[in-house]
Every structure is written in structure tokens, then in C-alpha cells.
Amino acid sequence: MNTLLTIAAKEVRDGLRNRWVVATTLLMAALALTLSFLGAAPTGTVGVGRVEVTIVSLSSLTIFLLPLIALLLSFDAVVGEIDRGTMTLLLSYPVARWQVLIGKFLGHAAIIAFATVLGYGAAGVALAMSGPENGSGIGPESWRAFAAMIGSSVLLGAAFTAMGYLASTLVRDRGTAAGIAVAIWLVLVLLYDMALLGLLVADGGKTVNAGLLNGLLLANPADAFRLFNLTGFKSVSQFAGTAGLAAQVQVSASVLLAVLAGWVAAPLALAAVLFSKRQI
């Protein structure tokens, strides 16, 4: 455990010295604050919850931005160190390869978590300080949904970080790893839902039933994240326009979280196996 924490701490220190990581954190905070203020502006006249509107907006931001950040941070975690020769030096110490991989992953996941909690937490503080009596009009259910959104965002970032590690162990040059990382983002974030929508339209309800649709949605971590945040809380699903979908999706919030956790564990375990067999 000490070895894992030592390696993770090194990655965190390196990340904090990286201007790109700092810029990413500031970008997420700025976008989250902007969405919270813009989303909460019309709520007083139309009677919708400020936190719920912010959750819907931030969930959309998370799906597009956080996976890309996680993949760009992790795609060269293994192959990059091999190219620079630092991996050989690291493996000369009495540490197992799986400890190196898991330790580096924990460090990168901690960086993603720090950026997410800081950025979205700033939006939560802004919401609490605005409105009647410094946010006293916001109910506990709304805050639970907001906290769940932050926690599931961290889990989604960890899932794509693990996929970045898998890409980094599959190839032997950084360019190919970067191409795979971009392809993962394009397929899971953009193309998958478009293909699924096309399938549903072409099928016309003949073959794709509710159970198969649930399975197809759970096969994508971005969709599992979306379902958890937009259908897991009644107040949010009403404002997100997904109340009907929430009634059709027979998947509990705990199952959706387990699916996200599985998307973290499975790619990371496969990456550890490949890294243990790789010649350096």
C-alpha cells in the first residue's frame, strides 16, 4: 500500500506542476460557474429548481469534457514513460509492475477528482450563496442530487482514465496511443448515441425492447452516467425532460454506479495484465 501511495503521490506532484492540468481545473471551474449562473437566471420566473437546472447543464458538460481530459491525461502514462526511458528506471526499484500501473492510475484519478470537485464545488458554493437567504430555499434532495452528480463525475473520469491506460499499454508509440484515445472519445461520447438512435428508428420497436435498450445503454459509461444523473432523482428528471425515460428504464441507481465502477475495473485490470507481459 505504501508503494502505491508513493507512486500516486509522485503523479499528483507532477500533475500539479503541469500548467495544462492547472488550466484544465480553472477551465472546469469557469464553465461550471458560468452554467450555474446562466442556468439559475430564469428559475425565479418559470418555477424550476436552480440546482436541478445546474445539474442538467453540468451533466452535459461532464459527458463531453471530462472523458476527453481524462484520456489526454492518461494516454501516454505507460508508453510515454517507456519512450523517455523513465519506466526502466522505475522498474529497477523493488516494485511489481502492477503496483506501478495502479499507483500511476491512482495519481491521475486523484488529479481528475481534484479538478472535478474544485470546479463543480465552486458552482455549488455559488448556488448556495445566491437566492433567498443564501440558498436556504434549496432543499436537501436537490443537494443530494448535486453531490451524486459530482461523485459520479469523478467515477466517469476514472473510467476514461482507465481506458487511457489500456490504450497506453496496447501500443508502442505515443502517436498511436493518442489516436486510440481520440477514437475512444469519439465513439463513446459522440457516435454511440447517434448509432443507437439510428438503430431505434430503423427497428421501429420490432426487435429492440426495453431490456435490450437498457443493456445497450449500460454498455456505454457515458450513457450510464447520464441515466444516473438525469433519471436517478425525480426532481432532476422532470426538469431534464427525461421523466418518461425514467419510468421506462428499470435500472436502479446502485446498478448504474456498479456499471461505472466496472468500467473502471475492467480496462485497468486488462491493462495490468498486458503491462505485466510487456517487454521493456
CSV table of C-alpha atoms in Angstrom, one decimal:
chain,number,residue,atom,x,y,z
A,1,MET,CA,0.0,0.0,0.0
A,2,ASN,CA,2.9,2.4,0.8
A,3,THR,CA,4.4,1.7,-2.6
A,4,LEU,CA,1.1,2.5,-4.4
A,5,LEU,CA,0.7,5.8,-2.4
A,6,THR,CA,4.3,6.8,-3.1
A,7,ILE,CA,3.8,6.3,-6.8
A,8,ALA,CA,0.4,8.0,-6.8
A,9,ALA,CA,1.8,11.0,-4.8
A,10,LYS,CA,4.6,11.4,-7.4
A,11,GLU,CA,2.0,11.5,-10.2
A,12,VAL,CA,0.0,14.1,-8.3
A,13,ARG,CA,3.1,16.3,-7.7
A,14,ASP,CA,4.0,16.0,-11.4
A,15,GLY,CA,0.4,16.9,-12.3
A,16,LEU,CA,0.3,20.0,-10.0
A,17,ARG,CA,3.4,21.3,-11.7
A,18,ASN,CA,1.8,20.7,-15.1
A,19,ARG,CA,0.3,24.0,-16.4
A,20,TRP,CA,-2.1,22.1,-18.6
A,21,VAL,CA,-3.6,20.4,-15.5
A,22,VAL,CA,-3.9,23.7,-13.7
A,23,ALA,CA,-5.5,25.3,-16.8
A,24,THR,CA,-8.0,22.4,-17.1
A,25,THR,CA,-9.0,22.8,-13.5
A,26,LEU,CA,-9.6,26.6,-13.9
A,27,LEU,CA,-11.5,25.9,-17.2
A,28,MET,CA,-13.8,23.4,-15.4
A,29,ALA,CA,-14.4,25.9,-12.6
A,30,ALA,CA,-15.1,28.7,-15.0
A,31,LEU,CA,-17.5,26.7,-17.1
A,32,ALA,CA,-19.3,25.3,-14.0
A,33,LEU,CA,-19.7,28.8,-12.6
A,34,THR,CA,-21.0,30.1,-15.9
A,35,LEU,CA,-23.5,27.3,-16.3
A,36,SER,CA,-24.7,27.7,-12.7
A,37,PHE,CA,-25.3,31.4,-13.1
A,38,LEU,CA,-26.9,31.2,-16.6
A,39,GLY,CA,-29.0,28.2,-15.7
A,40,ALA,CA,-30.3,29.7,-12.5
A,41,ALA,CA,-31.2,33.0,-14.0
A,42,PRO,CA,-34.7,32.2,-15.3
A,43,THR,CA,-35.7,29.8,-12.5
A,44,GLY,CA,-37.5,32.5,-10.5
A,45,THR,CA,-40.0,33.2,-13.2
A,46,VAL,CA,-40.6,29.7,-14.5
A,47,GLY,CA,-40.6,27.9,-11.2
A,48,VAL,CA,-37.9,25.4,-11.7
A,49,GLY,CA,-35.1,24.5,-9.3
A,50,ARG,CA,-31.8,26.3,-9.6
A,51,VAL,CA,-29.8,23.2,-8.5
A,52,GLU,CA,-31.7,20.9,-10.8
A,53,VAL,CA,-31.1,23.1,-13.9
A,54,THR,CA,-27.4,23.3,-12.9
A,55,ILE,CA,-27.2,19.5,-12.6
A,56,VAL,CA,-28.7,19.0,-16.1
A,57,SER,CA,-26.2,21.6,-17.6
A,58,LEU,CA,-23.2,20.2,-15.7
A,59,SER,CA,-24.1,16.6,-16.6
A,60,SER,CA,-23.9,17.6,-20.3
A,61,LEU,CA,-20.7,19.4,-19.8
A,62,THR,CA,-19.2,16.4,-17.9
A,63,ILE,CA,-20.1,13.9,-20.7
A,64,PHE,CA,-18.2,15.9,-23.3
A,65,LEU,CA,-15.3,17.5,-21.4
A,66,LEU,CA,-14.3,15.2,-18.6
A,67,PRO,CA,-13.7,12.0,-20.7
A,68,LEU,CA,-11.5,14.0,-23.1
A,69,ILE,CA,-9.5,15.5,-20.2
A,70,ALA,CA,-9.1,12.0,-18.7
A,71,LEU,CA,-7.9,10.4,-21.9
A,72,LEU,CA,-5.5,13.2,-22.8
A,73,LEU,CA,-4.0,12.9,-19.3
A,74,SER,CA,-3.5,9.2,-19.4
A,75,PHE,CA,-3.0,8.0,-23.0
A,76,ASP,CA,0.9,8.2,-22.6
A,77,ALA,CA,1.1,7.2,-19.0
A,78,VAL,CA,2.9,3.9,-19.9
A,79,VAL,CA,4.1,4.3,-23.5
A,80,GLY,CA,5.3,7.8,-22.8
A,81,GLU,CA,7.5,6.8,-19.9
A,82,ILE,CA,8.9,3.9,-21.9
A,83,ASP,CA,9.8,6.2,-24.7
A,84,ARG,CA,11.5,8.6,-22.3
A,85,GLY,CA,13.3,5.8,-20.5
A,86,THR,CA,11.9,6.6,-17.1
A,87,MET,CA,9.9,3.4,-16.9
A,88,THR,CA,13.1,1.3,-17.0
A,89,LEU,CA,14.5,3.4,-14.1
A,90,LEU,CA,11.2,3.0,-12.2
A,91,LEU,CA,11.1,-0.8,-12.7
A,92,SER,CA,14.7,-1.1,-11.4
A,93,TYR,CA,13.3,-0.5,-7.9
A,94,PRO,CA,11.8,-3.4,-5.9
A,95,VAL,CA,8.3,-2.8,-7.1
A,96,ALA,CA,5.9,-5.0,-9.0
A,97,ARG,CA,4.6,-3.9,-12.4
A,98,TRP,CA,1.0,-3.9,-11.3
A,99,GLN,CA,2.0,-1.6,-8.4
A,100,VAL,CA,3.5,0.8,-10.9
A,101,LEU,CA,0.4,0.8,-13.1
A,102,ILE,CA,-2.1,1.0,-10.2
A,103,GLY,CA,-0.1,3.7,-8.4
A,104,LYS,CA,0.1,5.9,-11.5
A,105,PHE,CA,-3.6,5.4,-12.2
A,106,LEU,CA,-4.5,6.4,-8.6
A,107,GLY,CA,-2.4,9.6,-9.1
A,108,HIS,CA,-4.1,10.5,-12.3
A,109,ALA,CA,-7.5,9.7,-10.9
A,110,ALA,CA,-6.8,11.9,-7.9
A,111,ILE,CA,-6.0,14.8,-10.3
A,112,ILE,CA,-9.2,14.3,-12.2
A,113,ALA,CA,-11.1,14.1,-8.9
A,114,PHE,CA,-9.4,17.3,-7.6
A,115,ALA,CA,-10.3,19.2,-10.7
A,116,THR,CA,-13.9,18.0,-10.7
A,117,VAL,CA,-14.6,18.6,-7.0
A,118,LEU,CA,-13.0,22.0,-7.1
A,119,GLY,CA,-14.7,23.1,-10.3
A,120,TYR,CA,-18.2,21.8,-9.6
A,121,GLY,CA,-17.9,22.6,-5.9
A,122,ALA,CA,-17.3,26.2,-6.8
A,123,ALA,CA,-20.6,26.1,-8.7
A,124,GLY,CA,-22.3,24.6,-5.6
A,125,VAL,CA,-21.0,27.4,-3.4
A,126,ALA,CA,-22.2,30.0,-5.8
A,127,LEU,CA,-25.6,28.4,-5.8
A,128,ALA,CA,-25.7,28.3,-2.0
A,129,MET,CA,-24.7,32.0,-1.8
A,130,SER,CA,-27.3,33.2,-4.3
A,131,GLY,CA,-31.0,33.3,-4.0
A,132,PRO,CA,-33.2,33.8,-0.9
A,133,GLU,CA,-31.3,33.7,2.4
A,134,ASN,CA,-28.1,32.4,0.8
A,135,GLY,CA,-29.6,29.3,-0.7
A,136,SER,CA,-31.9,28.3,2.2
A,137,GLY,CA,-34.6,27.7,-0.4
A,138,ILE,CA,-32.7,24.8,-1.9
A,139,GLY,CA,-34.0,21.5,-0.4
A,140,PRO,CA,-31.8,18.6,0.8
A,141,GLU,CA,-33.0,16.4,-2.1
A,142,SER,CA,-31.5,18.9,-4.5
A,143,TRP,CA,-28.2,19.0,-2.7
A,144,ARG,CA,-28.1,15.1,-2.6
A,145,ALA,CA,-28.6,15.1,-6.4
A,146,PHE,CA,-25.8,17.7,-6.8
A,147,ALA,CA,-23.4,15.7,-4.6
A,148,ALA,CA,-24.3,12.5,-6.5
A,149,MET,CA,-23.5,14.3,-9.8
A,150,ILE,CA,-20.1,15.3,-8.5
A,151,GLY,CA,-19.3,11.8,-7.2
A,152,SER,CA,-20.5,10.1,-10.4
A,153,SER,CA,-18.4,12.6,-12.5
A,154,VAL,CA,-15.3,11.5,-10.6
A,155,LEU,CA,-16.2,7.9,-11.3
A,156,LEU,CA,-16.7,8.7,-15.0
A,157,GLY,CA,-13.4,10.4,-15.2
A,158,ALA,CA,-11.7,7.4,-13.6
A,159,ALA,CA,-13.4,5.1,-16.1
A,160,PHE,CA,-12.0,7.0,-19.1
A,161,THR,CA,-8.6,7.3,-17.3
A,162,ALA,CA,-8.5,3.5,-17.1
A,163,MET,CA,-9.3,3.3,-20.8
A,164,GLY,CA,-6.5,5.7,-21.5
A,165,TYR,CA,-4.2,3.4,-19.6
A,166,LEU,CA,-5.4,0.4,-21.6
A,167,ALA,CA,-4.6,2.3,-24.8
A,168,SER,CA,-1.2,3.2,-23.5
A,169,THR,CA,-0.3,-0.5,-22.8
A,170,LEU,CA,-1.6,-1.8,-26.1
A,171,VAL,CA,0.8,0.1,-28.4
A,172,ARG,CA,4.5,1.1,-28.6
A,173,ASP,CA,4.4,4.7,-29.7
A,174,ARG,CA,2.7,7.8,-28.3
A,175,GLY,CA,1.1,8.8,-31.6
A,176,THR,CA,-0.9,5.6,-31.9
A,177,ALA,CA,-1.9,5.8,-28.3
A,178,ALA,CA,-3.2,9.3,-28.8
A,179,GLY,CA,-5.1,8.2,-31.9
A,180,ILE,CA,-6.8,5.4,-29.9
A,181,ALA,CA,-7.7,7.8,-27.1
A,182,VAL,CA,-9.3,10.2,-29.5
A,183,ALA,CA,-11.2,7.3,-31.2
A,184,ILE,CA,-12.5,6.1,-27.8
A,185,TRP,CA,-13.8,9.6,-27.1
A,186,LEU,CA,-15.4,9.9,-30.5
A,187,VAL,CA,-17.1,6.5,-30.4
A,188,LEU,CA,-18.4,6.5,-26.8
A,189,VAL,CA,-19.2,10.2,-26.4
A,190,LEU,CA,-20.5,11.2,-29.9
A,191,LEU,CA,-21.0,8.3,-32.3
A,192,TYR,CA,-22.5,5.6,-30.0
A,193,ASP,CA,-25.7,7.5,-29.2
A,194,MET,CA,-26.2,8.5,-32.8
A,195,ALA,CA,-25.8,4.9,-33.9
A,196,LEU,CA,-28.2,3.8,-31.1
A,197,LEU,CA,-30.8,6.4,-32.2
A,198,GLY,CA,-30.5,5.3,-35.8
A,199,LEU,CA,-31.0,1.7,-34.7
A,200,LEU,CA,-34.1,2.5,-32.8
A,201,VAL,CA,-35.6,4.5,-35.7
A,202,ALA,CA,-34.8,1.7,-38.2
A,203,ASP,CA,-36.1,-1.0,-35.9
A,204,GLY,CA,-39.4,0.7,-35.2
A,205,GLY,CA,-39.9,-1.1,-32.0
A,206,LYS,CA,-39.9,-4.6,-33.6
A,207,THR,CA,-36.8,-6.1,-32.1
A,208,VAL,CA,-35.3,-3.6,-29.6
A,209,ASN,CA,-37.4,-4.0,-26.4
A,210,ALA,CA,-36.9,-2.2,-23.1
A,211,GLY,CA,-34.5,-4.8,-21.7
A,212,LEU,CA,-32.2,-4.7,-24.8
A,213,LEU,CA,-32.3,-0.9,-24.8
A,214,ASN,CA,-31.2,-0.9,-21.1
A,215,GLY,CA,-28.3,-3.3,-22.0
A,216,LEU,CA,-27.2,-1.1,-24.9
A,217,LEU,CA,-27.3,2.0,-22.7
A,218,LEU,CA,-25.3,0.3,-19.9
A,219,ALA,CA,-22.7,-0.8,-22.5
A,220,ASN,CA,-21.5,2.9,-22.6
A,221,PRO,CA,-20.2,4.5,-19.5
A,222,ALA,CA,-21.3,7.9,-20.7
A,223,ASP,CA,-24.9,6.7,-21.0
A,224,ALA,CA,-24.7,5.1,-17.6
A,225,PHE,CA,-23.6,8.4,-16.2
A,226,ARG,CA,-26.4,10.2,-18.0
A,227,LEU,CA,-29.0,7.8,-16.8
A,228,PHE,CA,-27.8,8.0,-13.2
A,229,ASN,CA,-27.9,11.8,-13.0
A,230,LEU,CA,-30.9,12.6,-15.2
A,231,THR,CA,-33.2,9.8,-14.2
A,232,GLY,CA,-32.0,8.8,-10.7
A,233,PHE,CA,-33.7,11.8,-9.0
A,234,LYS,CA,-37.3,12.6,-9.6
A,235,SER,CA,-36.8,16.4,-9.3
A,236,VAL,CA,-34.0,16.4,-11.9
A,237,SER,CA,-35.7,14.1,-14.4
A,238,GLN,CA,-38.7,16.4,-14.5
A,239,PHE,CA,-36.6,19.4,-15.4
A,240,ALA,CA,-34.3,17.4,-17.7
A,241,GLY,CA,-37.3,16.2,-19.8
A,242,THR,CA,-36.4,12.6,-19.0
A,243,ALA,CA,-39.3,11.8,-16.7
A,244,GLY,CA,-40.7,9.4,-19.3
A,245,LEU,CA,-37.4,7.7,-19.8
A,246,ALA,CA,-37.0,7.4,-16.0
A,247,ALA,CA,-40.3,5.4,-16.0
A,248,GLN,CA,-39.0,3.1,-18.7
A,249,VAL,CA,-35.5,2.5,-17.5
A,250,GLN,CA,-35.8,-0.3,-14.9
A,251,VAL,CA,-32.3,0.1,-13.6
A,252,SER,CA,-31.6,1.3,-10.0
A,253,ALA,CA,-29.1,3.9,-9.1
A,254,SER,CA,-26.8,1.4,-7.4
A,255,VAL,CA,-26.7,-0.7,-10.5
A,256,LEU,CA,-25.7,2.3,-12.6
A,257,LEU,CA,-22.9,3.1,-10.2
A,258,ALA,CA,-21.8,-0.5,-10.3
A,259,VAL,CA,-21.7,-0.3,-14.1
A,260,LEU,CA,-19.5,2.8,-13.9
A,261,ALA,CA,-17.2,1.1,-11.3
A,262,GLY,CA,-17.0,-1.9,-13.7
A,263,TRP,CA,-15.8,0.4,-16.5
A,264,VAL,CA,-13.0,1.5,-14.1
A,265,ALA,CA,-12.0,-2.0,-13.0
A,266,ALA,CA,-12.2,-3.9,-16.3
A,267,PRO,CA,-9.9,-1.8,-18.5
A,268,LEU,CA,-7.5,-1.2,-15.6
A,269,ALA,CA,-7.3,-5.0,-14.9
A,270,LEU,CA,-6.7,-5.7,-18.6
A,271,ALA,CA,-4.0,-3.0,-18.8
A,272,ALA,CA,-2.3,-4.5,-15.7
A,273,VAL,CA,-2.2,-7.9,-17.4
A,274,LEU,CA,-0.8,-6.5,-20.7
A,275,PHE,CA,1.8,-4.4,-18.9
A,276,SER,CA,3.0,-7.4,-16.8
A,277,LYS,CA,3.7,-9.3,-20.1
A,278,ARG,CA,5.2,-6.4,-22.0
A,279,GLN,CA,8.9,-6.4,-22.8
A,280,ILE,CA,10.6,-3.1,-22.0
